[in-house]
PDB file of C-alpha atoms in Angstrom:
ATOM      1  CA  MET A   1       2.580 -31.436  28.885  1.00  0.00           C
ATOM      2  CA  ALA A   2       1.404 -32.700  31.900  1.00  0.00           C
ATOM      3  CA  CYS A   3       3.954 -33.816  34.518  1.00  0.00           C
ATOM      4  CA  PHE A   4       3.487 -31.978  37.458  1.00  0.00           C
ATOM      5  CA  LEU A   5       0.347 -34.328  37.997  1.00  0.00           C
ATOM      6  CA  VAL A   6       2.670 -37.047  39.502  1.00  0.00           C
ATOM      7  CA  LEU A   7       3.893 -34.955  41.897  1.00  0.00           C
ATOM      8  CA  THR A   8      -0.254 -33.806  42.668  1.00  0.00           C
ATOM      9  CA  ALA A   9      -0.828 -36.996  43.544  1.00  0.00           C
ATOM     10  CA  GLU A  10       2.274 -37.797  45.613  1.00  0.00           C
ATOM     11  CA  ALA A  11       0.940 -34.216  47.368  1.00  0.00           C
ATOM     12  CA  ILE A  12      -2.514 -35.255  47.751  1.00  0.00           C
ATOM     13  CA  VAL A  13      -1.470 -38.446  49.731  1.00  0.00           C
ATOM     14  CA  THR A  14       1.274 -37.351  51.784  1.00  0.00           C
ATOM     15  CA  THR A  15      -1.333 -34.752  52.749  1.00  0.00           C
ATOM     16  CA  VAL A  16      -3.930 -37.215  53.772  1.00  0.00           C
ATOM     17  CA  ALA A  17      -0.935 -38.632  55.679  1.00  0.00           C
ATOM     18  CA  GLU A  18       0.125 -35.924  57.662  1.00  0.00           C
ATOM     19  CA  LYS A  19      -3.525 -35.252  59.036  1.00  0.00           C
ATOM     20  CA  VAL A  20      -3.834 -38.992  59.805  1.00  0.00           C
ATOM     21  CA  ILE A  21      -0.433 -38.698  61.224  1.00  0.00           C
ATOM     22  CA  GLU A  22      -0.844 -35.388  63.150  1.00  0.00           C
ATOM     23  CA  LYS A  23      -3.984 -36.405  64.788  1.00  0.00           C
ATOM     24  CA  LYS A  24      -2.150 -39.962  66.166  1.00  0.00           C
ATOM     25  CA  GLU A  25       0.924 -38.057  67.308  1.00  0.00           C
ATOM     26  CA  LYS A  26      -1.371 -36.180  69.433  1.00  0.00           C
ATOM     27  CA  THR A  27      -3.109 -39.046  71.371  1.00  0.00           C
ATOM     28  CA  SER A  28      -0.421 -41.942  71.539  1.00  0.00           C
ATOM     29  CA  LEU A  29       0.992 -43.342  73.862  1.00  0.00           C
ATOM     30  CA  GLU A  30       5.006 -41.959  73.540  1.00  0.00           C
ATOM     31  CA  ALA A  31       2.772 -38.267  73.745  1.00  0.00           C
ATOM     32  CA  GLU A  32       1.139 -39.273  77.391  1.00  0.00           C
ATOM     33  CA  ILE A  33       4.739 -40.495  77.849  1.00  0.00           C
ATOM     34  CA  TYR A  34       5.998 -36.883  77.518  1.00  0.00           C
ATOM     35  CA  LYS A  35       3.717 -35.263  79.122  1.00  0.00           C
ATOM     36  CA  SER A  36       3.649 -37.008  81.880  1.00  0.00           C
ATOM     37  CA  GLU A  37       7.370 -35.962  81.794  1.00  0.00           C
ATOM     38  CA  GLY A  38       6.643 -32.044  81.470  1.00  0.00           C
ATOM     39  CA  LYS A  39       8.029 -32.373  77.853  1.00  0.00           C
ATOM     40  CA  GLU A  40       6.229 -32.514  73.915  1.00  0.00           C
ATOM     41  CA  ILE A  41       7.285 -34.690  71.566  1.00  0.00           C
ATOM     42  CA  SER A  42       8.888 -31.671  69.804  1.00  0.00           C
ATOM     43  CA  ASP A  43      10.959 -31.101  72.862  1.00  0.00           C
ATOM     44  CA  VAL A  44      12.974 -34.630  71.896  1.00  0.00           C
ATOM     45  CA  LYS A  45      12.178 -34.694  68.068  1.00  0.00           C
ATOM     46  CA  ILE A  46      10.836 -33.601  64.867  1.00  0.00           C
ATOM     47  CA  PRO A  47       7.388 -34.876  64.609  1.00  0.00           C
ATOM     48  CA  LEU A  48       6.929 -36.676  61.250  1.00  0.00           C
ATOM     49  CA  SER A  49       3.671 -35.001  60.481  1.00  0.00           C
ATOM     50  CA  LYS A  50       5.880 -31.453  60.660  1.00  0.00           C
ATOM     51  CA  LYS A  51       8.247 -33.079  58.542  1.00  0.00           C
ATOM     52  CA  LEU A  52       5.360 -33.955  56.324  1.00  0.00           C
ATOM     53  CA  LYS A  53       4.457 -30.529  56.167  1.00  0.00           C
ATOM     54  CA  TRP A  54       7.850 -29.147  54.757  1.00  0.00           C
ATOM     55  CA  LEU A  55       7.145 -31.892  51.635  1.00  0.00           C
ATOM     56  CA  ASN A  56       3.914 -30.863  51.212  1.00  0.00           C
ATOM     57  CA  ASN A  57       4.650 -27.490  51.123  1.00  0.00           C
ATOM     58  CA  MET A  58       7.436 -28.256  48.212  1.00  0.00           C
ATOM     59  CA  ALA A  59       5.311 -30.248  46.680  1.00  0.00           C
ATOM     60  CA  TRP A  60       2.041 -27.941  46.841  1.00  0.00           C
ATOM     61  CA  GLY A  61       3.807 -24.823  46.108  1.00  0.00           C
ATOM     62  CA  GLY A  62       5.305 -26.648  43.171  1.00  0.00           C
ATOM     63  CA  CYS A  63       2.963 -28.107  41.398  1.00  0.00           C
ATOM     64  CA  ALA A  64       0.880 -24.679  41.706  1.00  0.00           C
ATOM     65  CA  LEU A  65       3.329 -22.490  40.038  1.00  0.00           C
ATOM     66  CA  LEU A  66       4.167 -25.636  37.687  1.00  0.00           C
ATOM     67  CA  ALA A  67       0.322 -25.674  36.696  1.00  0.00           C
ATOM     68  CA  PHE A  68       0.588 -21.932  35.866  1.00  0.00           C
ATOM     69  CA  GLU A  69       3.186 -22.189  33.826  1.00  0.00           C
ATOM     70  CA  HIS A  70       1.493 -25.235  31.750  1.00  0.00           C
ATOM     71  CA  VAL A  71      -1.798 -22.354  31.562  1.00  0.00           C
ATOM     72  CA  TRP A  72       0.943 -19.985  29.949  1.00  0.00           C
ATOM     73  CA  HIS A  73       1.911 -22.441  27.188  1.00  0.00           C
ATOM     74  CA  GLY A  74      -1.788 -23.382  26.371  1.00  0.00           C
ATOM     75  CA  GLU A  75      -1.092 -27.128  27.745  1.00  0.00           C
ATOM     76  CA  VAL A  76      -3.392 -26.638  30.764  1.00  0.00           C
ATOM     77  CA  VAL A  77      -7.317 -25.429  29.994  1.00  0.00           C
ATOM     78  CA  PRO A  78      -9.915 -24.163  32.072  1.00  0.00           C
ATOM     79  CA  TRP A  79     -12.476 -26.552  30.166  1.00  0.00           C
ATOM     80  CA  PHE A  80     -13.141 -30.404  29.397  1.00  0.00           C
ATOM     81  CA  PRO A  81     -10.667 -31.822  28.880  1.00  0.00           C
ATOM     82  CA  PHE A  82      -8.525 -29.685  30.925  1.00  0.00           C
ATOM     83  CA  LEU A  83      -5.320 -31.163  29.397  1.00  0.00           C
ATOM     84  CA  THR A  84      -4.844 -29.755  25.547  1.00  0.00           C
ATOM     85  CA  ALA A  85      -2.756 -33.400  24.862  1.00  0.00           C
ATOM     86  CA  ALA A  86      -5.988 -35.585  25.962  1.00  0.00           C
ATOM     87  CA  SER A  87      -7.607 -34.144  23.209  1.00  0.00           C
ATOM     88  CA  ASN A  88      -6.075 -37.220  20.827  1.00  0.00           C
ATOM     89  CA  ALA A  89      -4.895 -40.319  20.971  1.00  0.00           C
ATOM     90  CA  GLU A  90      -1.664 -39.679  19.495  1.00  0.00           C
ATOM     91  CA  ASP A  91      -0.937 -36.698  22.407  1.00  0.00           C
ATOM     92  CA  ALA A  92      -1.933 -37.940  25.007  1.00  0.00           C
ATOM     93  CA  ALA A  93       0.205 -41.256  24.801  1.00  0.00           C
ATOM     94  CA  GLU A  94       3.181 -38.650  24.168  1.00  0.00           C
ATOM     95  CA  MET A  95       1.335 -36.962  27.322  1.00  0.00           C
ATOM     96  CA  LEU A  96       1.841 -39.864  29.402  1.00  0.00           C
ATOM     97  CA  HIS A  97       5.062 -41.163  28.511  1.00  0.00           C
ATOM     98  CA  GLU A  98       6.282 -37.768  29.545  1.00  0.00           C
ATOM     99  CA  MET A  99       4.113 -38.162  32.902  1.00  0.00           C
ATOM    100  CA  GLY A 100       6.394 -41.261  33.476  1.00  0.00           C
ATOM    101  CA  THR A 101       9.534 -39.871  32.986  1.00  0.00           C
ATOM    102  CA  VAL A 102      10.053 -36.149  33.498  1.00  0.00           C
ATOM    103  CA  GLY A 103       7.092 -36.278  36.323  1.00  0.00           C
ATOM    104  CA  VAL A 104       8.562 -39.790  37.939  1.00  0.00           C
ATOM    105  CA  VAL A 105      11.422 -38.047  38.308  1.00  0.00           C
ATOM    106  CA  MET A 106      10.233 -34.575  39.468  1.00  0.00           C
ATOM    107  CA  ALA A 107       8.396 -36.696  42.456  1.00  0.00           C
ATOM    108  CA  ALA A 108      11.507 -38.645  42.981  1.00  0.00           C
ATOM    109  CA  LEU A 109      14.228 -36.061  42.824  1.00  0.00           C
ATOM    110  CA  VAL A 110      11.530 -33.466  45.968  1.00  0.00           C
ATOM    111  CA  THR A 111      11.083 -36.176  47.972  1.00  0.00           C
ATOM    112  CA  THR A 112      14.742 -36.991  48.183  1.00  0.00           C
ATOM    113  CA  VAL A 113      15.455 -33.529  48.555  1.00  0.00           C
ATOM    114  CA  TRP A 114      13.078 -33.728  51.533  1.00  0.00           C
ATOM    115  CA  LEU A 115      14.390 -37.103  52.829  1.00  0.00           C
ATOM    116  CA  GLY A 116      17.659 -34.942  53.211  1.00  0.00           C
ATOM    117  CA  MET A 117      16.172 -32.330  54.759  1.00  0.00           C
ATOM    118  CA  CYS A 118      14.482 -34.649  57.073  1.00  0.00           C
ATOM    119  CA  ALA A 119      17.978 -36.559  57.578  1.00  0.00           C
ATOM    120  CA  VAL A 120      20.038 -32.848  58.586  1.00  0.00           C
ATOM    121  CA  ALA A 121      17.055 -32.073  60.998  1.00  0.00           C
ATOM    122  CA  SER A 122      16.839 -34.613  62.778  1.00  0.00           C
ATOM    123  CA  TYR A 123      20.613 -35.139  63.001  1.00  0.00           C
ATOM    124  CA  VAL A 124      20.136 -31.330  64.220  1.00  0.00           C
ATOM    125  CA  LYS A 125      17.539 -31.935  66.874  1.00  0.00           C
ATOM    126  CA  LYS A 126      19.807 -35.361  68.509  1.00  0.00           C
ATOM    127  CA  ARG A 127      22.269 -32.786  68.822  1.00  0.00           C
ATOM    128  CA  ALA A 128      20.946 -30.597  70.631  1.00  0.00           C
ATOM    129  CA  VAL A 129      19.033 -32.672  72.918  1.00  0.00           C
ATOM    130  CA  GLU A 130      21.981 -34.603  73.607  1.00  0.00           C
ATOM    131  CA  LYS A 131      23.237 -31.363  74.865  1.00  0.00           C
ATOM    132  CA  ASP A 132      20.884 -30.606  76.607  1.00  0.00           C
ATOM    133  CA  ASP A 133      20.256 -33.576  78.512  1.00  0.00           C
ATOM    134  CA  ALA A 134      24.399 -33.042  79.517  1.00  0.00           C
ATOM    135  CA  LYS A 135      24.094 -30.025  80.772  1.00  0.00           C
ATOM    136  CA  ALA A 136      21.014 -31.019  82.580  1.00  0.00           C
ATOM    137  CA  GLU A 137      23.261 -34.244  84.189  1.00  0.00           C
ATOM    138  CA  VAL A 138      26.086 -31.083  85.163  1.00  0.00           C
TER     139      VAL A 138
ATOM    140  CA  MET B   1      15.382 -18.281  32.492  1.00  0.00           C
ATOM    141  CA  THR B   2      12.223 -19.369  34.296  1.00  0.00           C
ATOM    142  CA  LEU B   3      14.487 -21.551  36.571  1.00  0.00           C
ATOM    143  CA  LEU B   4      16.599 -18.742  37.437  1.00  0.00           C
ATOM    144  CA  VAL B   5      13.764 -16.552  37.746  1.00  0.00           C
ATOM    145  CA  SER B   6      12.388 -18.947  40.406  1.00  0.00           C
ATOM    146  CA  THR B   7      16.344 -20.292  42.246  1.00  0.00           C
ATOM    147  CA  PHE B   8      16.320 -17.050  43.048  1.00  0.00           C
ATOM    148  CA  ALA B   9      13.595 -16.181  44.546  1.00  0.00           C
ATOM    149  CA  ALA B  10      14.121 -19.190  46.274  1.00  0.00           C
ATOM    150  CA  ILE B  11      17.442 -17.989  47.206  1.00  0.00           C
ATOM    151  CA  VAL B  12      16.107 -14.437  48.440  1.00  0.00           C
ATOM    152  CA  CYS B  13      13.334 -16.234  50.127  1.00  0.00           C
ATOM    153  CA  THR B  14      15.445 -18.911  52.435  1.00  0.00           C
ATOM    154  CA  ILE B  15      17.869 -16.323  53.389  1.00  0.00           C
ATOM    155  CA  VAL B  16      14.808 -14.004  54.699  1.00  0.00           C
ATOM    156  CA  TRP B  17      13.794 -17.441  56.441  1.00  0.00           C
ATOM    157  CA  TYR B  18      16.842 -17.530  58.048  1.00  0.00           C
ATOM    158  CA  THR B  19      18.070 -13.821  59.372  1.00  0.00           C
ATOM    159  CA  ASN B  20      13.838 -12.770  59.997  1.00  0.00           C
ATOM    160  CA  GLU B  21      12.876 -13.037  63.269  1.00  0.00           C
ATOM    161  CA  ASN B  22       9.293 -13.645  63.042  1.00  0.00           C
ATOM    162  CA  ARG B  23       9.703 -16.352  60.125  1.00  0.00           C
ATOM    163  CA  GLU B  24       7.203 -18.310  62.181  1.00  0.00           C
ATOM    164  CA  LYS B  25       4.308 -16.099  62.345  1.00  0.00           C
ATOM    165  CA  LEU B  26       5.145 -14.480  58.706  1.00  0.00           C
ATOM    166  CA  LYS B  27       5.694 -18.119  57.179  1.00  0.00           C
ATOM    167  CA  LEU B  28       8.344 -17.082  55.621  1.00  0.00           C
ATOM    168  CA  GLY B  29       9.249 -21.316  55.389  1.00  0.00           C
ATOM    169  CA  PHE B  30       6.213 -22.205  53.396  1.00  0.00           C
ATOM    170  CA  LEU B  31       7.345 -19.286  50.826  1.00  0.00           C
ATOM    171  CA  ALA B  32      11.009 -20.432  50.587  1.00  0.00           C
ATOM    172  CA  LEU B  33      10.143 -24.080  50.474  1.00  0.00           C
ATOM    173  CA  MET B  34       6.951 -23.214  47.293  1.00  0.00           C
ATOM    174  CA  PHE B  35       9.481 -21.556  45.820  1.00  0.00           C
ATOM    175  CA  TRP B  36      12.130 -24.585  45.950  1.00  0.00           C
ATOM    176  CA  GLY B  37      10.086 -27.316  44.633  1.00  0.00           C
ATOM    177  CA  ALA B  38       9.365 -25.359  41.944  1.00  0.00           C
ATOM    178  CA  SER B  39      12.935 -24.543  41.169  1.00  0.00           C
ATOM    179  CA  LEU B  40      13.742 -28.141  41.265  1.00  0.00           C
ATOM    180  CA  MET B  41      10.689 -29.737  39.271  1.00  0.00           C
ATOM    181  CA  TRP B  42      11.828 -27.202  36.564  1.00  0.00           C
ATOM    182  CA  PHE B  43      15.238 -28.727  37.552  1.00  0.00           C
ATOM    183  CA  VAL B  44      13.989 -31.618  35.856  1.00  0.00           C
ATOM    184  CA  ASP B  45      12.556 -30.223  33.132  1.00  0.00           C
ATOM    185  CA  ALA B  46      15.994 -28.087  32.529  1.00  0.00           C
ATOM    186  CA  ILE B  47      17.854 -32.023  32.440  1.00  0.00           C
ATOM    187  CA  PHE B  48      15.285 -33.229  30.215  1.00  0.00           C
ATOM    188  CA  GLU B  49      15.341 -30.873  27.909  1.00  0.00           C
ATOM    189  CA  TYR B  50      19.105 -30.466  27.462  1.00  0.00           C
ATOM    190  CA  ALA B  51      19.452 -34.247  27.084  1.00  0.00           C
ATOM    191  CA  GLU B  52      17.077 -32.998  23.491  1.00  0.00           C
ATOM    192  CA  LEU B  53      18.732 -30.346  22.898  1.00  0.00           C
ATOM    193  CA  LYS B  54      22.458 -30.605  23.850  1.00  0.00           C
ATOM    194  CA  ALA B  55      24.595 -27.371  23.808  1.00  0.00           C
ATOM    195  CA  GLU B  56      21.343 -26.055  21.817  1.00  0.00           C
ATOM    196  CA  TYR B  57      19.750 -25.511  25.099  1.00  0.00           C
ATOM    197  CA  PHE B  58      22.187 -22.326  26.604  1.00  0.00           C
ATOM    198  CA  THR B  59      21.535 -20.504  23.668  1.00  0.00           C
ATOM    199  CA  PRO B  60      18.182 -19.414  23.773  1.00  0.00           C
ATOM    200  CA  THR B  61      16.620 -16.958  21.317  1.00  0.00           C
ATOM    201  CA  ALA B  62      16.175 -13.576  22.550  1.00  0.00           C
ATOM    202  CA  GLU B  63      12.309 -14.203  21.921  1.00  0.00           C
ATOM    203  CA  ASP B  64      12.102 -17.355  23.744  1.00  0.00           C
ATOM    204  CA  MET B  65      14.761 -15.754  26.671  1.00  0.00           C
ATOM    205  CA  LEU B  66      12.200 -12.643  27.095  1.00  0.00           C
ATOM    206  CA  ASN B  67       9.447 -14.835  27.364  1.00  0.00           C
ATOM    207  CA  ASP B  68      10.434 -17.250  29.986  1.00  0.00           C
ATOM    208  CA  LEU B  69      11.645 -14.142  31.944  1.00  0.00           C
ATOM    209  CA  PHE B  70       8.291 -12.750  31.347  1.00  0.00           C
ATOM    210  CA  LEU B  71       6.889 -16.027  32.726  1.00  0.00           C
ATOM    211  CA  GLY B  72       9.485 -16.445  35.818  1.00  0.00           C
ATOM    212  CA  LEU B  73       8.447 -12.971  37.160  1.00  0.00           C
ATOM    213  CA  SER B  74       4.900 -14.315  36.248  1.00  0.00           C
ATOM    214  CA  VAL B  75       5.764 -16.815  38.996  1.00  0.00           C
ATOM    215  CA  VAL B  76       6.920 -15.138  41.655  1.00  0.00           C
ATOM    216  CA  ALA B  77       4.341 -12.854  41.462  1.00  0.00           C
ATOM    217  CA  LEU B  78       1.877 -15.534  41.796  1.00  0.00           C
ATOM    218  CA  GLY B  79       3.977 -17.610  43.869  1.00  0.00           C
ATOM    219  CA  PHE B  80       3.669 -14.253  46.647  1.00  0.00           C
ATOM    220  CA  ILE B  81      -0.235 -13.849  45.581  1.00  0.00           C
ATOM    221  CA  ILE B  82      -0.711 -17.211  46.980  1.00  0.00           C
ATOM    222  CA  TRP B  83       1.653 -17.191  49.788  1.00  0.00           C
ATOM    223  CA  LEU B  84      -0.230 -13.501  50.934  1.00  0.00           C
ATOM    224  CA  VAL B  85      -3.027 -15.615  50.696  1.00  0.00           C
ATOM    225  CA  VAL B  86      -2.529 -17.422  52.854  1.00  0.00           C
ATOM    226  CA  LEU B  87      -0.826 -15.225  55.977  1.00  0.00           C
ATOM    227  CA  MET B  88      -4.486 -13.368  55.219  1.00  0.00           C
ATOM    228  CA  ILE B  89      -5.975 -16.610  56.353  1.00  0.00           C
ATOM    229  CA  LYS B  90      -4.162 -18.047  58.555  1.00  0.00           C
ATOM    230  CA  ASP B  91      -3.367 -14.748  60.011  1.00  0.00           C
ATOM    231  CA  PRO B  92      -0.771 -15.343  63.039  1.00  0.00           C
ATOM    232  CA  LYS B  93      -1.521 -11.906  64.424  1.00  0.00           C
ATOM    233  CA  GLY B  94      -4.902 -11.646  64.105  1.00  0.00           C
ATOM    234  CA  ILE B  95      -4.679  -8.320  62.185  1.00  0.00           C
ATOM    235  CA  VAL B  96      -6.781  -9.052  59.645  1.00  0.00           C
ATOM    236  CA  LYS B  97      -9.569 -10.206  62.739  1.00  0.00           C
ATOM    237  CA  ALA B  98      -9.236  -7.092  64.429  1.00  0.00           C
ATOM    238  CA  THR B  99      -9.046  -4.628  61.453  1.00  0.00           C
ATOM    239  CA  VAL B 100     -12.972  -6.939  60.665  1.00  0.00           C
ATOM    240  CA  LEU B 101     -13.910  -6.857  64.254  1.00  0.00           C
ATOM    241  CA  LYS B 102     -13.097  -2.899  64.645  1.00  0.00           C
ATOM    242  CA  LYS B 103     -16.286  -1.116  64.825  1.00  0.00           C
ATOM    243  CA  ASN B 104     -14.917   2.627  63.803  1.00  0.00           C
TER     244      ASN B 104
END
C-alpha cells in the first residue's frame, strides 16, 4: 500500500547526512593531517560519505521502483491524497499497519545489508593498506 | 515474478560492474545497487505474502504470472531509464556537453 514510504523517509535523512558528512570530511583535521603526508582520506580508509552513498543508491533506487509498482497496482495516484488507501479511515489504518510491519522490515533489511557491505569493504581496504605499508617498510 | 526479474537484473548488472573497466564512469555501481535495493524490498514483500498465503504463494495463476512478468520487465526498463538520465546529467565522459557545444 505504501510500505516504500518508510525507506523513503530513511533515504531523505541519510541523503542529508551524506551531504553534511562529505562537507565535514573535506575540511576535517584528519583530512589536513593526511594532506600534509601527501595522502587523501580515501587512500587510507573508505570515507563514511562514500558508504552512505551506497545506502542512498539502494534506498532511492528501490523506492523509485517500488513506487512504480504501487502506481501499476493503482495504490498511488497522481491526485490528492496520492495514496488511494488514505481516502477512508479503514484503509488508512491498514496502510499504517503495513508501513509499520512490511515497511519497517524493508528498511531494516536494506540497512542491514548495507552494514554488511560496509564491514566487508572496510576489512578489504584495511588489509590492502596494511599490505602496502608492509611493502613500503621492506 | 517481479522479485525474480529484478533479482536477475541486479545479478547481471553486478557481473557487468565487476568485469567492466569503466564501472566508475558508467555509474554501473549505481545501477546494480538500485536493482539490489528493489530486490531486497520485494523479497520482504514476498516473505509477508508467503506468511499469508503459505504454499499457495508458489502456485500463482497464469494471469497473475503474466501480469507480474510484465510489471517486472517494466520495472527493469524504468531502472535503466533512471540510470540513463543520471548518466546523461552527470555526463562523466563529457560526451553530452561536447555534442551540445558542437558548432556544426
